[in-house]
């Protein structure tokens, strides 16, 4: 085989290598970009969570509420719990120091504000055996209360979550719009306030379980794609060298 034929034999492998290399480098660059975005997001969340609580946004501002701008802000809201519209959402506690997870329910209760608007409050977690409010009667506080916590966006429904069944009291997502529709409530905030760890009478529901940790593996992914790109170049270089030398 002539030298020219050997060079021509590298055209197709070379083009394919360049195409795959472009894809791998693009993926690596995208992961580096995502890493910067995630680090900025975590910094904003930490600043919001550490800030002093402020009054919940007025109802007039609710249509402009945005999760990326407002979620995890610490707020205070005053009103009266509508315990007869309480919703129990299936869920688990975050892992404790021993890595244990406990199954139970998150208690979401509409809070009627003095002006008639409503904010759904995630009051916290109760174990399976405390599904019945009668087993945690001291925590069913009456009258005006002030709740402090963080604003959270409605929970998105994943592929594997069952559909909510309000008629049977089976809930799987923390969604204020769905709760409002089930009970015929109007003027409901588009966000949820997750109560902080202030003790409820009797210790239930247990608040302060907001998850604020997010995986940030983008550097690992970026270096993986970059490593594959370098490895591809090495493989092609070895192949081209052998080809040009006439190796079988």
Short mmCIF file of C-alpha atoms in Angstrom, two decimals:
data_model
loop_
_atom_site.label_atom_id
_atom_site.label_comp_id
_atom_site.label_asym_id
_atom_site.label_seq_id
_atom_site.Cartn_x
_atom_site.Cartn_y
_atom_site.Cartn_z
CA UNK A 1 0.00 0.00 0.00
CA UNK A 2 1.34 3.39 -0.98
CA UNK A 3 1.81 6.24 1.47
CA UNK A 4 -0.96 8.21 -0.27
CA UNK A 5 -3.38 5.29 0.12
CA UNK A 6 -2.51 5.03 3.78
CA UNK A 7 -3.28 8.74 4.27
CA UNK A 8 -6.57 8.37 2.39
CA UNK A 9 -7.44 5.50 4.70
CA UNK A 10 -7.29 7.89 7.63
CA UNK A 11 -9.88 10.35 6.26
CA UNK A 12 -13.05 8.55 7.38
CA UNK A 13 -11.69 7.50 10.81
CA UNK A 14 -10.35 11.04 11.25
CA UNK A 15 -13.69 12.67 10.47
CA UNK A 16 -15.53 10.30 12.82
CA UNK A 17 -12.96 10.96 15.53
CA UNK A 18 -13.39 14.72 15.15
CA UNK A 19 -17.18 14.43 15.38
CA UNK A 20 -17.05 12.31 18.53
CA UNK A 21 -14.34 14.56 19.97
CA UNK A 22 -16.54 17.62 19.43
CA UNK A 23 -19.42 15.92 21.25
CA UNK A 24 -17.22 14.89 24.20
CA UNK A 25 -15.67 18.35 24.55
CA UNK A 26 -19.12 19.98 24.32
CA UNK A 27 -20.39 17.73 27.11
CA UNK A 28 -17.38 18.56 29.23
CA UNK A 29 -17.80 22.30 28.68
CA UNK A 30 -21.52 22.04 29.49
CA UNK A 31 -20.76 20.30 32.78
CA UNK A 32 -18.23 23.00 33.71
CA UNK A 33 -20.94 25.58 32.98
CA UNK A 34 -23.45 23.65 35.08
CA UNK A 35 -20.93 23.50 37.92
CA UNK A 36 -20.68 27.28 37.97
CA UNK A 37 -24.47 27.61 37.89
CA UNK A 38 -24.90 25.08 40.73
CA UNK A 39 -22.28 26.77 42.92
CA UNK A 40 -24.00 30.15 42.42
CA UNK A 41 -27.37 28.58 43.22
CA UNK A 42 -26.07 27.01 46.43
CA UNK A 43 -24.54 30.33 47.48
CA UNK A 44 -27.88 32.10 46.93
CA UNK A 45 -29.79 29.45 48.87
CA UNK A 46 -27.37 29.60 51.79
CA UNK A 47 -27.69 33.40 51.88
CA UNK A 48 -31.50 33.18 51.87
CA UNK A 49 -31.68 30.51 54.56
CA UNK A 50 -29.29 32.36 56.86
CA UNK A 51 -31.15 35.67 56.51
CA UNK A 52 -33.62 36.92 59.10
CA UNK A 53 -37.26 36.07 58.27
CA UNK A 54 -39.36 38.71 56.54
CA UNK A 55 -43.16 38.91 56.11
CA UNK A 56 -44.54 36.60 53.45
CA UNK A 57 -45.02 38.41 50.11
CA UNK A 58 -48.37 40.20 49.79
CA UNK A 59 -51.06 38.55 47.73
CA UNK A 60 -50.66 41.17 44.99
CA UNK A 61 -47.11 39.90 44.38
CA UNK A 62 -48.01 36.22 44.16
CA UNK A 63 -48.51 36.12 40.36
CA UNK A 64 -44.89 37.25 39.95
CA UNK A 65 -43.49 34.67 42.39
CA UNK A 66 -40.63 32.70 40.85
CA UNK A 67 -38.90 29.69 42.37
CA UNK A 68 -35.45 30.66 41.08
CA UNK A 69 -35.73 34.10 42.69
CA UNK A 70 -37.78 33.43 45.81
CA UNK A 71 -37.50 29.80 46.89
CA UNK A 72 -35.79 29.17 50.26
CA UNK A 73 -36.34 32.72 51.46
CA UNK A 74 -37.09 32.83 55.18
CA UNK A 75 -40.52 34.29 55.89
CA UNK A 76 -43.12 34.70 58.61
CA UNK A 77 -46.84 34.31 58.08
CA UNK A 78 -49.69 34.92 60.50
CA UNK A 79 -53.11 33.32 60.44
CA UNK A 80 -55.34 30.52 61.63
CA UNK A 81 -54.87 26.88 60.69
CA UNK A 82 -57.75 25.19 58.86
CA UNK A 83 -57.21 21.79 60.46
CA UNK A 84 -60.30 20.31 58.79
CA UNK A 85 -58.50 20.79 55.43
CA UNK A 86 -55.28 19.14 56.60
CA UNK A 87 -53.51 16.99 53.98
CA UNK A 88 -51.11 14.16 54.75
CA UNK A 89 -48.50 13.66 52.03
CA UNK A 90 -46.60 10.38 51.98
CA UNK A 91 -42.90 10.95 52.55
CA UNK A 92 -39.71 10.06 54.34
CA UNK A 93 -37.51 11.96 56.74
CA UNK A 94 -34.02 13.02 55.65
CA UNK A 95 -31.32 10.57 56.72
CA UNK A 96 -30.24 11.04 60.30
CA UNK A 97 -26.69 10.83 61.63
CA UNK A 98 -26.93 7.02 61.48
CA UNK A 99 -28.18 7.01 57.91
CA UNK A 100 -31.70 5.98 58.92
CA UNK A 101 -34.83 7.07 57.08
CA UNK A 102 -38.32 6.95 58.60
CA UNK A 103 -41.58 6.68 56.66
CA UNK A 104 -44.64 8.72 57.50
CA UNK A 105 -46.44 11.83 56.37
CA UNK A 106 -45.82 15.53 55.92
CA UNK A 107 -48.70 17.56 57.35
CA UNK A 108 -49.80 20.33 54.98
CA UNK A 109 -52.39 22.65 56.45
CA UNK A 110 -53.94 25.75 54.85
CA UNK A 111 -53.36 28.86 56.96
CA UNK A 112 -56.08 31.50 56.61
CA UNK A 113 -54.57 34.96 56.90
CA UNK A 114 -56.44 37.93 58.40
CA UNK A 115 -57.10 39.36 54.90
CA UNK A 116 -58.76 36.12 53.74
CA UNK A 117 -55.89 34.84 51.58
CA UNK A 118 -54.42 31.42 52.26
CA UNK A 119 -50.90 30.06 52.52
CA UNK A 120 -50.39 26.30 52.67
CA UNK A 121 -47.94 25.43 55.46
CA UNK A 122 -45.91 22.25 55.59
CA UNK A 123 -45.99 21.91 59.36
CA UNK A 124 -43.59 18.98 59.43
CA UNK A 125 -43.41 15.21 59.70
CA UNK A 126 -45.49 12.70 61.64
CA UNK A 127 -44.83 8.92 61.84
CA UNK A 128 -47.21 6.42 60.27
CA UNK A 129 -48.87 5.70 63.61
CA UNK A 130 -49.80 9.39 63.98
CA UNK A 131 -51.83 9.70 60.81
CA UNK A 132 -54.97 10.30 62.88
CA UNK A 133 -54.95 13.88 64.25
CA UNK A 134 -56.46 12.54 67.48
CA UNK A 135 -53.09 10.89 68.25
CA UNK A 136 -51.39 14.30 68.16
CA UNK A 137 -54.19 16.50 69.45
CA UNK A 138 -51.90 18.96 71.33
CA UNK A 139 -50.28 19.90 68.01
CA UNK A 140 -53.60 20.89 66.44
CA UNK A 141 -53.25 24.43 67.71
CA UNK A 142 -56.23 26.77 67.49
CA UNK A 143 -56.46 30.53 67.11
CA UNK A 144 -54.00 32.97 65.59
CA UNK A 145 -50.45 31.72 65.14
CA UNK A 146 -47.25 33.04 63.60
CA UNK A 147 -45.30 30.53 61.52
CA UNK A 148 -41.72 31.05 60.41
CA UNK A 149 -40.09 28.95 57.75
CA UNK A 150 -38.87 28.95 54.16
CA UNK A 151 -40.83 29.33 50.94
CA UNK A 152 -40.80 26.30 48.68
CA UNK A 153 -42.06 25.75 45.17
CA UNK A 154 -44.76 23.13 44.56
CA UNK A 155 -43.35 19.64 44.33
CA UNK A 156 -43.03 18.36 40.78
CA UNK A 157 -44.63 15.01 40.07
CA UNK A 158 -42.05 12.38 39.13
CA UNK A 159 -42.60 9.49 36.75
CA UNK A 160 -42.98 6.96 39.54
CA UNK A 161 -45.24 8.90 41.89
CA UNK A 162 -48.85 7.66 42.05
CA UNK A 163 -51.64 10.12 41.35
CA UNK A 164 -53.13 11.93 44.33
CA UNK A 165 -56.53 10.63 45.45
CA UNK A 166 -58.14 13.38 47.57
CA UNK A 167 -61.33 11.36 48.05
CA UNK A 168 -59.36 8.68 49.90
CA UNK A 169 -56.97 11.11 51.57
CA UNK A 170 -54.00 9.73 49.65
CA UNK A 171 -51.51 12.44 48.67
CA UNK A 172 -48.08 12.03 47.14
CA UNK A 173 -47.12 15.58 46.10
CA UNK A 174 -46.89 18.84 48.01
CA UNK A 175 -48.88 21.02 45.63
CA UNK A 176 -50.89 24.01 46.95
CA UNK A 177 -52.94 24.25 43.74
CA UNK A 178 -54.08 20.63 44.06
CA UNK A 179 -54.97 21.15 47.73
CA UNK A 180 -56.93 24.29 46.86
CA UNK A 181 -58.85 22.44 44.15
CA UNK A 182 -59.65 19.51 46.45
CA UNK A 183 -61.16 21.74 49.15
CA UNK A 184 -62.55 24.53 46.98
CA UNK A 185 -60.19 27.13 48.40
CA UNK A 186 -59.58 30.48 46.70
CA UNK A 187 -56.80 33.07 46.94
CA UNK A 188 -54.16 30.40 47.69
CA UNK A 189 -50.46 31.25 47.44
CA UNK A 190 -48.52 29.51 44.63
CA UNK A 191 -45.84 28.45 47.10
CA UNK A 192 -45.64 26.49 50.36
CA UNK A 193 -44.07 27.65 53.60
CA UNK A 194 -42.07 24.85 55.23
CA UNK A 195 -42.15 25.47 58.95
CA UNK A 196 -38.89 25.65 60.86
CA UNK A 197 -37.97 23.56 63.88
CA UNK A 198 -39.99 25.49 66.45
CA UNK A 199 -41.60 22.87 68.68
CA UNK A 200 -45.30 22.19 68.25
CA UNK A 201 -47.18 21.20 71.43
CA UNK A 202 -46.61 17.50 71.95
CA UNK A 203 -43.66 17.52 69.52
CA UNK A 204 -45.75 16.73 66.42
CA UNK A 205 -45.65 17.60 63.61
CA UNK A 206 -41.85 17.83 63.62
CA UNK A 207 -40.73 20.80 61.56
CA UNK A 208 -37.32 22.00 60.47
CA UNK A 209 -36.78 19.18 57.96
CA UNK A 210 -36.20 21.32 54.89
CA UNK A 211 -33.67 19.65 52.61
CA UNK A 212 -31.01 22.16 51.60
CA UNK A 213 -28.34 19.83 50.25
CA UNK A 214 -28.01 19.38 46.51
CA UNK A 215 -25.67 17.01 44.67
CA UNK A 216 -22.90 18.85 42.86
CA UNK A 217 -21.09 16.24 40.78
CA UNK A 218 -20.59 18.43 37.73
CA UNK A 219 -16.81 18.62 38.12
CA UNK A 220 -16.60 14.85 38.19
CA UNK A 221 -18.77 14.57 35.08
CA UNK A 222 -16.80 17.29 33.28
CA UNK A 223 -13.48 15.58 33.95
CA UNK A 224 -14.96 12.24 32.86
CA UNK A 225 -16.00 13.62 29.46
CA UNK A 226 -12.66 15.40 29.12
CA UNK A 227 -10.80 12.19 29.95
CA UNK A 228 -12.77 10.29 27.32
CA UNK A 229 -11.86 12.98 24.76
CA UNK A 230 -8.16 12.67 25.60
CA UNK A 231 -8.40 8.89 25.48
CA UNK A 232 -10.06 9.07 22.05
CA UNK A 233 -7.23 11.23 20.74
CA UNK A 234 -4.70 8.72 22.06
CA UNK A 235 -6.48 5.81 20.39
CA UNK A 236 -6.67 7.63 17.07
CA UNK A 237 -3.03 8.68 17.26
CA UNK A 238 -1.95 5.08 17.88
CA UNK A 239 -4.17 3.86 15.03
CA UNK A 240 -2.85 6.51 12.62
CA UNK A 241 0.76 5.79 13.53
CA UNK A 242 0.36 2.08 12.84
CA UNK A 243 -1.53 2.79 9.63
CA UNK A 244 1.14 5.10 8.26
CA UNK A 245 3.85 2.60 9.11
CA UNK A 246 2.04 -0.05 7.16
CA UNK A 247 1.35 -2.30 10.19
CA UNK A 248 -1.22 -5.01 9.68
#
